Short mmCIF file of C-alpha atoms in Angstrom, two decimals:
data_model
loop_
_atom_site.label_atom_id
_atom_site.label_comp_id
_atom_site.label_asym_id
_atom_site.label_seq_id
_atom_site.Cartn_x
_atom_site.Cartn_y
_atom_site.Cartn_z
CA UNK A 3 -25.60 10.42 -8.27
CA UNK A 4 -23.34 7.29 -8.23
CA UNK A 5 -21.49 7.49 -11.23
CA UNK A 6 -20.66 4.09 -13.65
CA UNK A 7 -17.43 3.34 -12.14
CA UNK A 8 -18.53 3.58 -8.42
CA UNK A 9 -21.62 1.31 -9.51
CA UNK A 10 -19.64 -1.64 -11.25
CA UNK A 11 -16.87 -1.15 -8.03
CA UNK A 12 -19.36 -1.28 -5.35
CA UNK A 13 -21.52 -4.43 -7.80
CA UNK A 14 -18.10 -6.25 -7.63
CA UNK A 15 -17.81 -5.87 -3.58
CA UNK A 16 -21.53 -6.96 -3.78
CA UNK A 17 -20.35 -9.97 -5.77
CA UNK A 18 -17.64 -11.07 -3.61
CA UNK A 19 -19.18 -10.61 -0.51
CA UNK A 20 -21.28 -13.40 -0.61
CA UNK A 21 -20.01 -17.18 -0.98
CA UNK A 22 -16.50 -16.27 -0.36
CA UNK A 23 -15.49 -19.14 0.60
CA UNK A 24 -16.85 -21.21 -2.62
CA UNK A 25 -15.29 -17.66 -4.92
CA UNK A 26 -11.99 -18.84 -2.83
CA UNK A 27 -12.02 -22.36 -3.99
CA UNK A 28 -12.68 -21.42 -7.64
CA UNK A 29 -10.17 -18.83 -7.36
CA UNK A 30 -7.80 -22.01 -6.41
CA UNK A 31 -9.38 -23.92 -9.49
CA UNK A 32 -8.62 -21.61 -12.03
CA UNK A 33 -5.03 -20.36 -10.87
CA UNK A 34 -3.26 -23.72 -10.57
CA UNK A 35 -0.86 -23.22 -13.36
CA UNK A 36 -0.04 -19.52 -12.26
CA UNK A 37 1.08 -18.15 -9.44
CA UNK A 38 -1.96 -16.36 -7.58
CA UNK A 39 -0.11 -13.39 -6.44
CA UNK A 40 3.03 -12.19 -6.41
CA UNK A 41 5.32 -10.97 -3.33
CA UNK A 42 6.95 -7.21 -2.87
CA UNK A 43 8.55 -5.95 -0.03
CA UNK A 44 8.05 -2.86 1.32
CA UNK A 45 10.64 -0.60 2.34
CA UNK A 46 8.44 0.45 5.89
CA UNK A 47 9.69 -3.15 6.70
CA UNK A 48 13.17 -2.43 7.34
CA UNK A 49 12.46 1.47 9.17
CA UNK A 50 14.35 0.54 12.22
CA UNK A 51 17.29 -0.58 10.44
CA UNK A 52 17.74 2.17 8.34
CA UNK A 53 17.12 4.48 10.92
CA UNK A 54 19.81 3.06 12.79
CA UNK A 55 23.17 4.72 10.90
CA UNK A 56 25.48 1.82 13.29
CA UNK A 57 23.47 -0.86 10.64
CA UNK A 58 25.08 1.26 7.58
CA UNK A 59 21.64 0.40 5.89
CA UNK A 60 20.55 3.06 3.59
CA UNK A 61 18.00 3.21 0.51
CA UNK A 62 20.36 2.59 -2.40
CA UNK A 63 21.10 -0.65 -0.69
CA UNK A 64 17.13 -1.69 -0.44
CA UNK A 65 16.88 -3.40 -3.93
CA UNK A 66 20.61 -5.61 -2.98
CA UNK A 67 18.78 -6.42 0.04
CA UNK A 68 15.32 -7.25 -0.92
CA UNK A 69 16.84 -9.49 -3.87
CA UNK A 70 19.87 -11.14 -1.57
CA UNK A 71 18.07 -11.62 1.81
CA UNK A 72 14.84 -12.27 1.16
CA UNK A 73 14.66 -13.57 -2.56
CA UNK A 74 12.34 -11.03 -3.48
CA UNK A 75 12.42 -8.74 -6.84
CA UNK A 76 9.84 -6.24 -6.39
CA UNK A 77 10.04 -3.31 -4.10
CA UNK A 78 7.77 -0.77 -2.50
CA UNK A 79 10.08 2.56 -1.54
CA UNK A 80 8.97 5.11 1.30
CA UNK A 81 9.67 8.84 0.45
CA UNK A 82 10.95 9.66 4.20
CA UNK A 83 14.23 7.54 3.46
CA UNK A 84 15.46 9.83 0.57
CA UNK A 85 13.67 13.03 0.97
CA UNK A 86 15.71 15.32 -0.56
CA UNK A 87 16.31 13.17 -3.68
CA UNK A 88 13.07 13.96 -5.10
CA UNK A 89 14.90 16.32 -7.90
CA UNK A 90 18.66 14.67 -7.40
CA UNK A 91 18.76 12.94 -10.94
CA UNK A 92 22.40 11.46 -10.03
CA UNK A 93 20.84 9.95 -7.10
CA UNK A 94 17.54 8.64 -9.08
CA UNK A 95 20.00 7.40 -11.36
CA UNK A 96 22.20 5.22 -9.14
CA UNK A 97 19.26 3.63 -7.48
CA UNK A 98 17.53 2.63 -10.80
CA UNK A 99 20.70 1.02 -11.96
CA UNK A 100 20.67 -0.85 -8.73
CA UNK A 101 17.31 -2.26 -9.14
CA UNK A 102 18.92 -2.62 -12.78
CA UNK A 103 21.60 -4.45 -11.89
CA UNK A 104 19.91 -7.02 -9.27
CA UNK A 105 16.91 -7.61 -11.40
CA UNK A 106 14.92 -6.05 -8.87
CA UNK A 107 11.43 -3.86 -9.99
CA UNK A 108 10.62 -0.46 -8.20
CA UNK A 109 6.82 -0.40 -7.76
CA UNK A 110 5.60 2.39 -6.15
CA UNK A 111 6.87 5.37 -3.68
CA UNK A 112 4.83 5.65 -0.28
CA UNK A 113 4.88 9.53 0.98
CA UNK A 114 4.45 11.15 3.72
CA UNK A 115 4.74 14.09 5.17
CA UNK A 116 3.51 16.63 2.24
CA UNK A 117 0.70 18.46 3.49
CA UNK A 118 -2.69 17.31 3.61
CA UNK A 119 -4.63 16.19 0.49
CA UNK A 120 -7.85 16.93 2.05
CA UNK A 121 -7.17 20.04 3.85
CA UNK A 122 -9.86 22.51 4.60
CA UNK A 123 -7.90 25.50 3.54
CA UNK A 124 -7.62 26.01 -0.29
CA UNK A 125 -4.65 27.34 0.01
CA UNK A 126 -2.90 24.69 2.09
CA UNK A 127 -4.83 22.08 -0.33
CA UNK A 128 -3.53 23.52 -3.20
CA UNK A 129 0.28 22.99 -1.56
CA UNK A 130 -0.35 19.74 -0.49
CA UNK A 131 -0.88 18.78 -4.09
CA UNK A 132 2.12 20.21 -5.77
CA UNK A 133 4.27 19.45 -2.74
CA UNK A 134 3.70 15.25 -3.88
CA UNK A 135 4.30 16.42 -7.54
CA UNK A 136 7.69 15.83 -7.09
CA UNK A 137 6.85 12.34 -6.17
CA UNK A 138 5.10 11.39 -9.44
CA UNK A 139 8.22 12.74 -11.45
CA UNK A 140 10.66 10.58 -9.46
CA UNK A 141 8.31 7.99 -9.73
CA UNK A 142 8.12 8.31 -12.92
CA UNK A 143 11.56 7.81 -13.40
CA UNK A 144 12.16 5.00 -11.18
CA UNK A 145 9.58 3.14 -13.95
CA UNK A 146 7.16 2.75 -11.17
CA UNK A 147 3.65 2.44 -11.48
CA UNK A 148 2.12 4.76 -8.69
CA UNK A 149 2.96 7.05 -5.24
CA UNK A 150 0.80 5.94 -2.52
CA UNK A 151 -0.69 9.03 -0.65
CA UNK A 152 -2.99 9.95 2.37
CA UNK A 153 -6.21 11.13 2.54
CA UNK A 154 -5.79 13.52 5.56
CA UNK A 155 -8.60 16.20 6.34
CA UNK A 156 -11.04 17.99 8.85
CA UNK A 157 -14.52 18.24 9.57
CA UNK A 158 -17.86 16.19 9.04
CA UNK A 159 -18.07 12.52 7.43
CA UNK A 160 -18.95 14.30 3.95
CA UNK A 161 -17.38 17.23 4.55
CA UNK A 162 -13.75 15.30 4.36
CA UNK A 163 -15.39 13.42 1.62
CA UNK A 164 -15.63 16.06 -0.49
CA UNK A 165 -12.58 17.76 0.24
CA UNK A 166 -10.02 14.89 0.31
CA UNK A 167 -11.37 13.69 -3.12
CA UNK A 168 -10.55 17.39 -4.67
CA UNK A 169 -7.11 16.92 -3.35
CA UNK A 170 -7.24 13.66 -5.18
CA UNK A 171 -8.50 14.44 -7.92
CA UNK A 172 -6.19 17.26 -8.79
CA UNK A 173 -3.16 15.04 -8.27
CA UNK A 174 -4.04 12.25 -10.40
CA UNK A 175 -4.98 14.20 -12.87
CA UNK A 176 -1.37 15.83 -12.72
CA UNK A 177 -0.08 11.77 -12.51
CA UNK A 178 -2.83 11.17 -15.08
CA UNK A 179 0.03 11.88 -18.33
CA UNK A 180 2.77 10.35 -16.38
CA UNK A 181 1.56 7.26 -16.82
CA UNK A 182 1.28 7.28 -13.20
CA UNK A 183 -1.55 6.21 -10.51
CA UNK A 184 -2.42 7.85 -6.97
CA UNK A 185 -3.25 5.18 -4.25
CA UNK A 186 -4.45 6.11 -1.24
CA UNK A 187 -3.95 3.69 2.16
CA UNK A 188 -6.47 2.87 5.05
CA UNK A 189 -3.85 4.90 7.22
CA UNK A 190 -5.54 6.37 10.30
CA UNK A 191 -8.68 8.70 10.38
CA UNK A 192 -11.45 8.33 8.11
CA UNK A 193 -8.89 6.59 5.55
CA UNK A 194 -9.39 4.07 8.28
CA UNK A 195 -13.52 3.62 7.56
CA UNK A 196 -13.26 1.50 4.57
CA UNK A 197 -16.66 2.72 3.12
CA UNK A 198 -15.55 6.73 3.30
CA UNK A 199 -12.52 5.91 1.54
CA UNK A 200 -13.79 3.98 -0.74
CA UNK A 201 -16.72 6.64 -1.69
CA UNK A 202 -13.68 8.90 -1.98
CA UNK A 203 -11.95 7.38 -4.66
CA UNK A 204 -15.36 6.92 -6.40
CA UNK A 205 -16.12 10.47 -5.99
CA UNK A 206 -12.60 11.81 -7.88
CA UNK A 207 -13.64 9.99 -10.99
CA UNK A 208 -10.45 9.65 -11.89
CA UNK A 209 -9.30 5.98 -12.94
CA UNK A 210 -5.60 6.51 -11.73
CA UNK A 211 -6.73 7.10 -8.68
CA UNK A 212 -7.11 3.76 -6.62
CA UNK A 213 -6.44 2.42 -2.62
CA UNK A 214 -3.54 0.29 -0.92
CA UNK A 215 -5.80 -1.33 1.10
CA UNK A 216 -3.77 -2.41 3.90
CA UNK A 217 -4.43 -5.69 6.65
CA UNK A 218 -3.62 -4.06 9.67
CA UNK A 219 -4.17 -0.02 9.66
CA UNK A 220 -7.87 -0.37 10.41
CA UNK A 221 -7.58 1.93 13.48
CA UNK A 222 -9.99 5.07 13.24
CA UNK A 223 -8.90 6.36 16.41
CA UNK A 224 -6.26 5.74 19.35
CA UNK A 225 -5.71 6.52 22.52
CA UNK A 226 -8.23 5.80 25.81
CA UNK A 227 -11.17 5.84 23.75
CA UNK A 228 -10.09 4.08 20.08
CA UNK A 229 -12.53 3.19 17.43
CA UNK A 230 -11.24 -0.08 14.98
CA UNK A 231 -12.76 -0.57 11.73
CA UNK A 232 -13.26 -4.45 10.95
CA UNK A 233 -10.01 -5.00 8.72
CA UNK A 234 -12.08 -7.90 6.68
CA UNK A 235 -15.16 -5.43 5.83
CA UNK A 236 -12.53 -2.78 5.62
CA UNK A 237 -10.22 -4.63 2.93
CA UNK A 238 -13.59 -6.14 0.98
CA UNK A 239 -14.63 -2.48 0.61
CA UNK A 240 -11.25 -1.36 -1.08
CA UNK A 241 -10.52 -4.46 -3.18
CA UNK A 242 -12.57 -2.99 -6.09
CA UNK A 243 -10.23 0.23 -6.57
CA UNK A 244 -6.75 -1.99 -5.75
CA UNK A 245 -3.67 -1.07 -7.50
CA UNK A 246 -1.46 -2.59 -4.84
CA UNK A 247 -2.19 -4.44 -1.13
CA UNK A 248 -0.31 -4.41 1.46
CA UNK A 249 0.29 -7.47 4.05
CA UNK A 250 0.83 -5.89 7.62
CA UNK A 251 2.68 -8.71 9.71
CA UNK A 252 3.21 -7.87 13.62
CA UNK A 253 3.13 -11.42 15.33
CA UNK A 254 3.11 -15.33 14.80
CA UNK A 255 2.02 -18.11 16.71
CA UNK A 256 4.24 -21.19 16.29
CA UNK A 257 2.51 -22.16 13.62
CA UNK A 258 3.94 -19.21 11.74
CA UNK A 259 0.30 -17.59 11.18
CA UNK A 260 -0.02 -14.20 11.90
CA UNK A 261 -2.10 -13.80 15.19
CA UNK A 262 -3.64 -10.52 14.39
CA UNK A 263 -4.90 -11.23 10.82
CA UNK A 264 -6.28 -14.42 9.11
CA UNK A 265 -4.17 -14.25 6.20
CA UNK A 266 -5.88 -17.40 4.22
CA UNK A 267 -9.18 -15.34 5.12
CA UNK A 268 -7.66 -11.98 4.15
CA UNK A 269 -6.27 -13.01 0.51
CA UNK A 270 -9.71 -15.25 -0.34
CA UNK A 271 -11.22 -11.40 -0.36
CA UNK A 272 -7.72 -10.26 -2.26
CA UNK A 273 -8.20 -13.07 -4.71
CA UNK A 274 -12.28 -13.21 -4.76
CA UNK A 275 -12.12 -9.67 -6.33
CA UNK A 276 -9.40 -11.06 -9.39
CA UNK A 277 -6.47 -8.78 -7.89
CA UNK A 278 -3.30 -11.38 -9.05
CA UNK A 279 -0.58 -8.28 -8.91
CA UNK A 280 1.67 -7.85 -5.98
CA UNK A 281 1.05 -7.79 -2.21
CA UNK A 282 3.67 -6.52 -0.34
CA UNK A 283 5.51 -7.74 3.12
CA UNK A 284 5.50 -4.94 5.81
CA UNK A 285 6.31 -5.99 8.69
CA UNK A 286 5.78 -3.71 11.83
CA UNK A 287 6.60 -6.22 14.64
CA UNK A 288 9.04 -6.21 17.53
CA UNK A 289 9.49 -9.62 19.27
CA UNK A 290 11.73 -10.74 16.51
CA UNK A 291 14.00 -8.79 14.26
CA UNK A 292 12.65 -7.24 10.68
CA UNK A 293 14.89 -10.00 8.88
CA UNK A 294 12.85 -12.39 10.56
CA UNK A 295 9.65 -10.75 11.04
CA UNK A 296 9.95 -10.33 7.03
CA UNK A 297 11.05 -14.01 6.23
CA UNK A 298 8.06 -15.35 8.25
CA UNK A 299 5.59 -13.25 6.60
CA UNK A 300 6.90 -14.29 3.17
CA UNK A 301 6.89 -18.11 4.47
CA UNK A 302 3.19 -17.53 5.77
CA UNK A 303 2.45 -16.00 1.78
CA UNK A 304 4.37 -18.51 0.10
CA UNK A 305 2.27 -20.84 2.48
CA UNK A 306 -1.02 -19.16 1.23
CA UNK A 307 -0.27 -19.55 -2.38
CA UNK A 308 0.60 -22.89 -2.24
CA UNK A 309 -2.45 -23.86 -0.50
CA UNK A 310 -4.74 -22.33 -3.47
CA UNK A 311 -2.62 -24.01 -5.45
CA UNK A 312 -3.65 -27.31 -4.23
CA UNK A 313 -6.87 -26.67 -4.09
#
């Protein structure tokens, strides 16, 4: 039975889908005295560097970056980068007073690597969830507003349905008190099918619980025989549960456009479905550096936004 939240989500997609392009220029209409969205960055952007201990790059020094080098005050951290500080309060500590002391807000913490939400064993479910409790308290205690999470599991269409939303479920409802949401990213797999994921959220009935959706990680399956999701359908179907978006950068044509992704296209749907909040730069190219690959994604945003702004 579709529940009241998965029918006024799924009558909003409805909405938006048709006229975009007139919801687009009355989006620009109405937001010409405020900014239509604001820019993050997220910390996936900078992996090579940080990875690279010659650089001397590490993650206290990600809010001094993001604020110095890029002129942005809002950042997106990824757990892999300080694993073990989870519990380290001294550690938690320092970096908040960082962000602190540059002015810079922590928004959310992307992680990895802590079982599978959706796994078929109970048992193994049941781990995966407490293993990312750790992440809510630090989270938490950062002041930001959610841990973004994956939705991996086995088996049929429903099957993984069903199972991935109990994983969910149980988690927000431990974030729930915490103040705290659980966003889930089109990240490979079925998270990669924008309708299953976004049937999943509506079947965990849980109002914390919401999606990343993401421009660029529409790929269901790789290798010799891959099956892509279409990212514009894919991002339309997870607007109506956003808590955050994410702007995936790899190329640019010398225009400075991104060749893979129509980003004037791609925020009309952000925009059509009233998200204003943050989208956030990760950049995942190589033919120029992540400095650069980050600067021209925030030129191509800043680009964006003024254009609404014109009209």
């Amino acid at each position: 039975m579709t529940n009241r939240r998965q029918f006024l989500a799924y009558g909003a997609a409805a909405a938006a889908a048709t006229g975009l392009s007139s919801k687009f220029s009355f989006a620009a209409d109405a937001l010409k005295v405020t900014p239509p969205f604001k820019i993050s960055l997220a910390e996936w952007s900078l992996h090579r560097t940080l990875r690279d201990e010659s650089k001397g790059l590490t993650n206290l020094d990600f809010p001094r970056v993001s604020k110095e080098e890029f002129g942005i005050d809002a950042i997106e951290y990824v757990n892999q980068f300080f694993k073990d500080k989870a519990h380290d309060e001294k550690y938690l500590t320092e970096l908040k007073q960082r962000c602190e002391d540059q002015g810079v807000k922590s928004l959310l913490i992307m992680c990895d690597g802590e079982g599978a939400l959706g796994d078929p064993d109970t048992d193994k479910r049941e781990q995966a969830v407490k293993n990312h409790h750790k992440w809510v308290d630090a989270a938490k205690f950062l002041g930001c507003h959610s841990i973004r999470v994956n939705a991996q599991s086995r088996g049929s269409y429903e099957e993984q349905m069903k199972l991935a939303s109990d994983g969910l479920r149980k988690l927000s409802e431990y974030a729930k008190p915490h103040g705290l949401n659980v966003i889930v990213e089109n990240h490979g797999g079925l998270s990669s099918n924008g309708a299953w994921l976004a049937g999943t959220i509506a079947k965990t009935e849980m109002d914390n619980c919401g999606t990343l959706p993401d421009f660029g990680n529409f790929y269901i399956r790789r290798g010799k025989d891959p099956e892509k999701y279409d990212r514009y359908k894919g991002v339309e179907e997870l607007m109506p549960f956003a808590k955050a978006v994410s702007a995936k950068a790899h190329d640019f044509d010398e225009k400075g456009n991104e060749v893979h992704t129509d980003f004037f296209k791609m925020m009309g749907i952000v925009l059509a479905h009233g998200y204003h909040g943050y989208v956030g730069i990760e950049y995942e190219g190589g033919k120029v550096s992540e400095y650069e690959g980050i600067k021209k994604t925030k030129e191509l945003l800043d680009r964006v936004a003024e254009r609404i702004a014109q009209g």
